[in-house]
């Protein structure tokens, strides 16, 4: 929705319409309009602000209250520090056919964790039953201990804090979930963030378009 006042001269530009590609904003530099309104759909790519990532992190500091409450929660969950974290998105994404794929996510998470010698998992998401089922599948298929997986039922703000403190690696299972990308953005080791792009499985993808590691590319 535009926030420009009526009568303001603006130019609407279609931008980032495909989830598989990074669109270089510098291609707009020759436009001379006073205001540009980007018809923007798929902006879930840190490459759009990688030059300012440090500044963004400096701005997005957790409050003292959040740190206090978060430290108590992480203390309670200390057995799962350095976890393989996974974000799940279902609910409204089911209608759009962008939801998390259970089998693909489990098959990606287990070898990724083992590759990094991680034996604990923390699952974030919007469907508790689906997340519980995923936790059971990870334990069974990966032959992990029965308490290897924790399913978060905390508020989203707490999930962001937990990601910043407890995720040694992060897997985004729904590539177009903005909250999934924000969770991953707060993870300490940005080189250990991966995502699955299963919304367009037959799409042509280019490795240079991605900031995080695309497991769909790695598996090919």
PDB file of C-alpha atoms in Angstrom:
ATOM      1  CA  UNK A   1       0.000   0.000   0.000  1.00  0.00           C
ATOM      2  CA  UNK A   2       1.388   3.416  -0.987  1.00  0.00           C
ATOM      3  CA  UNK A   3       1.887   6.036   1.739  1.00  0.00           C
ATOM      4  CA  UNK A   4       2.356   8.925  -0.705  1.00  0.00           C
ATOM      5  CA  UNK A   5      -0.084  11.820  -0.512  1.00  0.00           C
ATOM      6  CA  UNK A   6      -2.582  12.274  -3.313  1.00  0.00           C
ATOM      7  CA  UNK A   7      -1.051  14.212  -6.168  1.00  0.00           C
ATOM      8  CA  UNK A   8       2.528  13.152  -5.398  1.00  0.00           C
ATOM      9  CA  UNK A   9       4.434  12.295  -8.545  1.00  0.00           C
ATOM     10  CA  UNK A  10       5.702   8.775  -8.308  1.00  0.00           C
ATOM     11  CA  UNK A  11       6.756   5.986 -10.602  1.00  0.00           C
ATOM     12  CA  UNK A  12       5.743   2.400  -9.907  1.00  0.00           C
ATOM     13  CA  UNK A  13       8.476  -0.081 -10.794  1.00  0.00           C
ATOM     14  CA  UNK A  14       8.039  -3.842 -10.783  1.00  0.00           C
ATOM     15  CA  UNK A  15      10.823  -5.317  -8.672  1.00  0.00           C
ATOM     16  CA  UNK A  16      11.866  -8.751  -7.354  1.00  0.00           C
ATOM     17  CA  UNK A  17       8.939 -10.715  -8.734  1.00  0.00           C
ATOM     18  CA  UNK A  18      10.689 -14.101  -8.615  1.00  0.00           C
ATOM     19  CA  UNK A  19      11.783 -15.898  -5.414  1.00  0.00           C
ATOM     20  CA  UNK A  20      14.838 -17.412  -7.107  1.00  0.00           C
ATOM     21  CA  UNK A  21      16.647 -14.241  -8.137  1.00  0.00           C
ATOM     22  CA  UNK A  22      18.374 -11.256  -6.596  1.00  0.00           C
ATOM     23  CA  UNK A  23      17.599  -8.073  -8.536  1.00  0.00           C
ATOM     24  CA  UNK A  24      20.392  -5.515  -8.408  1.00  0.00           C
ATOM     25  CA  UNK A  25      18.799  -2.210  -7.278  1.00  0.00           C
ATOM     26  CA  UNK A  26      21.507  -0.250  -9.106  1.00  0.00           C
ATOM     27  CA  UNK A  27      19.604  -0.885 -12.333  1.00  0.00           C
ATOM     28  CA  UNK A  28      17.202   1.828 -11.156  1.00  0.00           C
ATOM     29  CA  UNK A  29      19.859   4.518 -10.827  1.00  0.00           C
ATOM     30  CA  UNK A  30      19.100   6.118 -14.195  1.00  0.00           C
ATOM     31  CA  UNK A  31      15.452   6.756 -13.354  1.00  0.00           C
ATOM     32  CA  UNK A  32      14.932  10.470 -12.758  1.00  0.00           C
ATOM     33  CA  UNK A  33      11.542  10.425 -11.040  1.00  0.00           C
ATOM     34  CA  UNK A  34      11.369  12.198  -7.676  1.00  0.00           C
ATOM     35  CA  UNK A  35       9.822   9.141  -6.012  1.00  0.00           C
ATOM     36  CA  UNK A  36       9.998   5.456  -6.892  1.00  0.00           C
ATOM     37  CA  UNK A  37       7.398   3.034  -5.573  1.00  0.00           C
ATOM     38  CA  UNK A  38       8.726  -0.506  -5.821  1.00  0.00           C
ATOM     39  CA  UNK A  39       6.117  -3.138  -6.614  1.00  0.00           C
ATOM     40  CA  UNK A  40       8.126  -5.513  -4.427  1.00  0.00           C
ATOM     41  CA  UNK A  41       7.217  -9.145  -3.739  1.00  0.00           C
ATOM     42  CA  UNK A  42      10.215 -11.351  -2.962  1.00  0.00           C
ATOM     43  CA  UNK A  43      12.578  -9.347  -0.800  1.00  0.00           C
ATOM     44  CA  UNK A  44      13.644 -12.223   1.444  1.00  0.00           C
ATOM     45  CA  UNK A  45      17.325 -11.996   0.566  1.00  0.00           C
ATOM     46  CA  UNK A  46      19.986 -10.392   2.787  1.00  0.00           C
ATOM     47  CA  UNK A  47      21.891  -9.349  -0.322  1.00  0.00           C
ATOM     48  CA  UNK A  48      19.584  -6.340  -0.485  1.00  0.00           C
ATOM     49  CA  UNK A  49      21.165  -4.929   2.659  1.00  0.00           C
ATOM     50  CA  UNK A  50      24.412  -6.871   3.100  1.00  0.00           C
ATOM     51  CA  UNK A  51      26.449  -3.640   2.953  1.00  0.00           C
ATOM     52  CA  UNK A  52      24.442  -2.364   5.923  1.00  0.00           C
ATOM     53  CA  UNK A  53      24.063  -5.595   7.907  1.00  0.00           C
ATOM     54  CA  UNK A  54      26.325  -4.369  10.711  1.00  0.00           C
ATOM     55  CA  UNK A  55      24.336  -1.147  10.999  1.00  0.00           C
ATOM     56  CA  UNK A  56      21.038  -3.044  11.004  1.00  0.00           C
ATOM     57  CA  UNK A  57      22.249  -5.268  13.844  1.00  0.00           C
ATOM     58  CA  UNK A  58      23.382  -2.214  15.796  1.00  0.00           C
ATOM     59  CA  UNK A  59      19.923  -0.684  15.436  1.00  0.00           C
ATOM     60  CA  UNK A  60      17.994  -3.863  16.255  1.00  0.00           C
ATOM     61  CA  UNK A  61      19.224  -4.363  19.795  1.00  0.00           C
ATOM     62  CA  UNK A  62      17.177  -6.359  22.273  1.00  0.00           C
ATOM     63  CA  UNK A  63      15.745  -4.346  25.151  1.00  0.00           C
ATOM     64  CA  UNK A  64      17.001  -4.833  28.705  1.00  0.00           C
ATOM     65  CA  UNK A  65      13.729  -6.535  29.605  1.00  0.00           C
ATOM     66  CA  UNK A  66      14.024  -8.863  26.604  1.00  0.00           C
ATOM     67  CA  UNK A  67      17.608  -9.730  27.509  1.00  0.00           C
ATOM     68  CA  UNK A  68      16.592 -10.402  31.108  1.00  0.00           C
ATOM     69  CA  UNK A  69      13.671 -12.638  30.176  1.00  0.00           C
ATOM     70  CA  UNK A  70      15.677 -14.223  27.392  1.00  0.00           C
ATOM     71  CA  UNK A  71      18.584 -15.087  29.650  1.00  0.00           C
ATOM     72  CA  UNK A  72      16.237 -16.933  31.988  1.00  0.00           C
ATOM     73  CA  UNK A  73      14.773 -18.854  29.059  1.00  0.00           C
ATOM     74  CA  UNK A  74      18.152 -19.766  27.590  1.00  0.00           C
ATOM     75  CA  UNK A  75      19.272 -20.894  31.030  1.00  0.00           C
ATOM     76  CA  UNK A  76      16.250 -23.192  31.188  1.00  0.00           C
ATOM     77  CA  UNK A  77      17.066 -24.497  27.693  1.00  0.00           C
ATOM     78  CA  UNK A  78      20.830 -24.630  28.208  1.00  0.00           C
ATOM     79  CA  UNK A  79      20.973 -28.323  27.254  1.00  0.00           C
ATOM     80  CA  UNK A  80      20.095 -27.195  23.723  1.00  0.00           C
ATOM     81  CA  UNK A  81      22.628 -24.432  23.310  1.00  0.00           C
ATOM     82  CA  UNK A  82      24.478 -24.706  19.978  1.00  0.00           C
ATOM     83  CA  UNK A  83      21.429 -26.246  18.317  1.00  0.00           C
ATOM     84  CA  UNK A  84      20.544 -26.961  14.725  1.00  0.00           C
ATOM     85  CA  UNK A  85      17.631 -24.536  14.393  1.00  0.00           C
ATOM     86  CA  UNK A  86      14.791 -24.936  11.912  1.00  0.00           C
ATOM     87  CA  UNK A  87      12.010 -22.524  11.020  1.00  0.00           C
ATOM     88  CA  UNK A  88       8.664 -23.970   9.897  1.00  0.00           C
ATOM     89  CA  UNK A  89       5.912 -22.031   8.123  1.00  0.00           C
ATOM     90  CA  UNK A  90       2.474 -23.531   7.521  1.00  0.00           C
ATOM     91  CA  UNK A  91      -0.953 -21.837   8.188  1.00  0.00           C
ATOM     92  CA  UNK A  92      -1.546 -19.277   5.393  1.00  0.00           C
ATOM     93  CA  UNK A  93       1.304 -20.689   3.296  1.00  0.00           C
ATOM     94  CA  UNK A  94      -0.648 -23.903   2.719  1.00  0.00           C
ATOM     95  CA  UNK A  95      -3.141 -22.073   0.524  1.00  0.00           C
ATOM     96  CA  UNK A  96      -0.289 -20.491  -1.423  1.00  0.00           C
ATOM     97  CA  UNK A  97       1.543 -23.837  -1.664  1.00  0.00           C
ATOM     98  CA  UNK A  98       4.641 -22.285  -0.103  1.00  0.00           C
ATOM     99  CA  UNK A  99       4.468 -24.263   3.142  1.00  0.00           C
ATOM    100  CA  UNK A 100       7.253 -26.290   4.732  1.00  0.00           C
ATOM    101  CA  UNK A 101       7.692 -29.746   3.252  1.00  0.00           C
ATOM    102  CA  UNK A 102       8.116 -32.215   6.116  1.00  0.00           C
ATOM    103  CA  UNK A 103      10.108 -34.893   4.292  1.00  0.00           C
ATOM    104  CA  UNK A 104      12.436 -32.525   2.450  1.00  0.00           C
ATOM    105  CA  UNK A 105      13.144 -30.512   5.594  1.00  0.00           C
ATOM    106  CA  UNK A 106      13.902 -33.559   7.746  1.00  0.00           C
ATOM    107  CA  UNK A 107      16.130 -35.032   5.041  1.00  0.00           C
ATOM    108  CA  UNK A 108      18.031 -31.745   4.830  1.00  0.00           C
ATOM    109  CA  UNK A 109      18.288 -31.023   8.561  1.00  0.00           C
ATOM    110  CA  UNK A 110      19.727 -34.370   9.658  1.00  0.00           C
ATOM    111  CA  UNK A 111      22.823 -34.478   7.403  1.00  0.00           C
ATOM    112  CA  UNK A 112      23.367 -30.747   7.888  1.00  0.00           C
ATOM    113  CA  UNK A 113      23.445 -31.232  11.659  1.00  0.00           C
ATOM    114  CA  UNK A 114      25.697 -34.280  11.440  1.00  0.00           C
ATOM    115  CA  UNK A 115      28.047 -32.451   9.094  1.00  0.00           C
ATOM    116  CA  UNK A 116      28.482 -29.823  11.799  1.00  0.00           C
ATOM    117  CA  UNK A 117      28.537 -32.378  14.639  1.00  0.00           C
ATOM    118  CA  UNK A 118      25.294 -31.037  16.129  1.00  0.00           C
ATOM    119  CA  UNK A 119      23.068 -33.377  18.132  1.00  0.00           C
ATOM    120  CA  UNK A 120      20.436 -30.922  19.402  1.00  0.00           C
ATOM    121  CA  UNK A 121      17.609 -29.255  17.506  1.00  0.00           C
ATOM    122  CA  UNK A 122      15.356 -26.273  18.129  1.00  0.00           C
ATOM    123  CA  UNK A 123      12.279 -25.844  15.924  1.00  0.00           C
ATOM    124  CA  UNK A 124      10.483 -22.503  15.490  1.00  0.00           C
ATOM    125  CA  UNK A 125       7.217 -22.091  13.630  1.00  0.00           C
ATOM    126  CA  UNK A 126       3.490 -21.486  13.470  1.00  0.00           C
ATOM    127  CA  UNK A 127       2.040 -25.012  13.697  1.00  0.00           C
ATOM    128  CA  UNK A 128       2.719 -26.822  16.969  1.00  0.00           C
ATOM    129  CA  UNK A 129       1.423 -30.212  15.836  1.00  0.00           C
ATOM    130  CA  UNK A 130       3.411 -30.106  12.609  1.00  0.00           C
ATOM    131  CA  UNK A 131       6.533 -29.094  14.538  1.00  0.00           C
ATOM    132  CA  UNK A 132       5.988 -31.929  17.028  1.00  0.00           C
ATOM    133  CA  UNK A 133       5.634 -34.404  14.177  1.00  0.00           C
ATOM    134  CA  UNK A 134       8.829 -33.058  12.654  1.00  0.00           C
ATOM    135  CA  UNK A 135      10.683 -33.438  15.947  1.00  0.00           C
ATOM    136  CA  UNK A 136       9.642 -37.084  16.115  1.00  0.00           C
ATOM    137  CA  UNK A 137      10.720 -37.674  12.515  1.00  0.00           C
ATOM    138  CA  UNK A 138      14.137 -36.121  13.162  1.00  0.00           C
ATOM    139  CA  UNK A 139      14.689 -38.287  16.241  1.00  0.00           C
ATOM    140  CA  UNK A 140      13.575 -41.450  14.459  1.00  0.00           C
ATOM    141  CA  UNK A 141      15.288 -40.943  11.097  1.00  0.00           C
ATOM    142  CA  UNK A 142      18.458 -39.452  12.555  1.00  0.00           C
ATOM    143  CA  UNK A 143      18.621 -41.890  15.472  1.00  0.00           C
ATOM    144  CA  UNK A 144      19.028 -39.077  17.950  1.00  0.00           C
ATOM    145  CA  UNK A 145      18.207 -39.224  21.666  1.00  0.00           C
ATOM    146  CA  UNK A 146      14.541 -38.863  22.617  1.00  0.00           C
ATOM    147  CA  UNK A 147      15.114 -35.394  24.074  1.00  0.00           C
ATOM    148  CA  UNK A 148      17.211 -34.153  21.157  1.00  0.00           C
ATOM    149  CA  UNK A 149      14.556 -31.788  19.790  1.00  0.00           C
ATOM    150  CA  UNK A 150      12.789 -28.870  21.452  1.00  0.00           C
ATOM    151  CA  UNK A 151       9.714 -27.302  19.845  1.00  0.00           C
ATOM    152  CA  UNK A 152       9.418 -23.614  20.675  1.00  0.00           C
ATOM    153  CA  UNK A 153       6.058 -22.373  21.909  1.00  0.00           C
ATOM    154  CA  UNK A 154       7.364 -18.937  22.839  1.00  0.00           C
ATOM    155  CA  UNK A 155       6.330 -15.541  21.494  1.00  0.00           C
ATOM    156  CA  UNK A 156       7.982 -14.444  18.252  1.00  0.00           C
ATOM    157  CA  UNK A 157      10.096 -11.858  20.071  1.00  0.00           C
ATOM    158  CA  UNK A 158      11.508 -14.586  22.313  1.00  0.00           C
ATOM    159  CA  UNK A 159      12.167 -16.765  19.282  1.00  0.00           C
ATOM    160  CA  UNK A 160      14.301 -13.985  17.819  1.00  0.00           C
ATOM    161  CA  UNK A 161      16.303 -13.790  21.032  1.00  0.00           C
ATOM    162  CA  UNK A 162      16.696 -17.570  21.215  1.00  0.00           C
ATOM    163  CA  UNK A 163      17.970 -17.612  17.650  1.00  0.00           C
ATOM    164  CA  UNK A 164      20.608 -15.036  18.548  1.00  0.00           C
ATOM    165  CA  UNK A 165      21.831 -17.128  21.474  1.00  0.00           C
ATOM    166  CA  UNK A 166      21.226 -20.806  20.753  1.00  0.00           C
ATOM    167  CA  UNK A 167      21.470 -21.474  17.016  1.00  0.00           C
ATOM    168  CA  UNK A 168      24.798 -22.828  15.842  1.00  0.00           C
ATOM    169  CA  UNK A 169      23.292 -23.527  12.437  1.00  0.00           C
ATOM    170  CA  UNK A 170      19.988 -22.458  10.919  1.00  0.00           C
ATOM    171  CA  UNK A 171      17.737 -23.991   8.270  1.00  0.00           C
ATOM    172  CA  UNK A 172      14.961 -21.903   6.694  1.00  0.00           C
ATOM    173  CA  UNK A 173      12.445 -24.425   5.393  1.00  0.00           C
ATOM    174  CA  UNK A 174      10.091 -21.966   3.645  1.00  0.00           C
ATOM    175  CA  UNK A 175      12.146 -19.652   1.483  1.00  0.00           C
ATOM    176  CA  UNK A 176       9.566 -16.877   1.208  1.00  0.00           C
ATOM    177  CA  UNK A 177       8.827 -16.590   4.928  1.00  0.00           C
ATOM    178  CA  UNK A 178      10.050 -13.175   6.021  1.00  0.00           C
ATOM    179  CA  UNK A 179      10.079 -14.151   9.696  1.00  0.00           C
ATOM    180  CA  UNK A 180      12.232 -17.169   8.885  1.00  0.00           C
ATOM    181  CA  UNK A 181      14.823 -14.886   7.320  1.00  0.00           C
ATOM    182  CA  UNK A 182      14.768 -12.560  10.331  1.00  0.00           C
ATOM    183  CA  UNK A 183      15.287 -15.473  12.699  1.00  0.00           C
ATOM    184  CA  UNK A 184      18.268 -16.555  10.624  1.00  0.00           C
ATOM    185  CA  UNK A 185      19.584 -12.985  10.469  1.00  0.00           C
ATOM    186  CA  UNK A 186      19.959 -12.952  14.250  1.00  0.00           C
ATOM    187  CA  UNK A 187      21.913 -16.233  14.321  1.00  0.00           C
ATOM    188  CA  UNK A 188      25.529 -15.612  15.317  1.00  0.00           C
ATOM    189  CA  UNK A 189      27.202 -17.598  12.541  1.00  0.00           C
ATOM    190  CA  UNK A 190      25.839 -16.297   9.254  1.00  0.00           C
ATOM    191  CA  UNK A 191      28.007 -18.759   7.336  1.00  0.00           C
ATOM    192  CA  UNK A 192      26.007 -21.602   8.925  1.00  0.00           C
ATOM    193  CA  UNK A 193      22.615 -20.480   7.606  1.00  0.00           C
ATOM    194  CA  UNK A 194      20.961 -22.503   4.847  1.00  0.00           C
ATOM    195  CA  UNK A 195      17.568 -22.492   3.232  1.00  0.00           C
ATOM    196  CA  UNK A 196      15.386 -24.731   1.115  1.00  0.00           C
ATOM    197  CA  UNK A 197      13.760 -23.362  -1.996  1.00  0.00           C
ATOM    198  CA  UNK A 198      10.993 -25.820  -2.768  1.00  0.00           C
ATOM    199  CA  UNK A 199       8.370 -23.310  -3.891  1.00  0.00           C
ATOM    200  CA  UNK A 200       9.564 -23.553  -7.483  1.00  0.00           C
ATOM    201  CA  UNK A 201      11.457 -26.865  -7.698  1.00  0.00           C
ATOM    202  CA  UNK A 202      12.027 -26.687 -11.451  1.00  0.00           C
ATOM    203  CA  UNK A 203      13.109 -23.059 -11.551  1.00  0.00           C
ATOM    204  CA  UNK A 204      16.436 -22.016 -13.009  1.00  0.00           C
ATOM    205  CA  UNK A 205      18.594 -20.856 -10.110  1.00  0.00           C
ATOM    206  CA  UNK A 206      21.870 -18.994 -10.108  1.00  0.00           C
ATOM    207  CA  UNK A 207      24.311 -19.467  -7.239  1.00  0.00           C
ATOM    208  CA  UNK A 208      25.441 -15.842  -7.351  1.00  0.00           C
ATOM    209  CA  UNK A 209      21.904 -14.703  -6.545  1.00  0.00           C
ATOM    210  CA  UNK A 210      22.024 -16.037  -3.008  1.00  0.00           C
ATOM    211  CA  UNK A 211      23.531 -14.792   0.233  1.00  0.00           C
ATOM    212  CA  UNK A 212      22.843 -17.906   2.272  1.00  0.00           C
ATOM    213  CA  UNK A 213      23.563 -21.448   1.141  1.00  0.00           C
ATOM    214  CA  UNK A 214      20.710 -22.890  -0.907  1.00  0.00           C
ATOM    215  CA  UNK A 215      20.436 -26.595  -0.113  1.00  0.00           C
ATOM    216  CA  UNK A 216      18.458 -27.106  -3.308  1.00  0.00           C
ATOM    217  CA  UNK A 217      21.604 -26.078  -5.162  1.00  0.00           C
ATOM    218  CA  UNK A 218      23.972 -28.028  -2.940  1.00  0.00           C
ATOM    219  CA  UNK A 219      22.054 -31.255  -3.447  1.00  0.00           C
ATOM    220  CA  UNK A 220      22.261 -31.100  -7.226  1.00  0.00           C
TER     221      UNK A 220
END
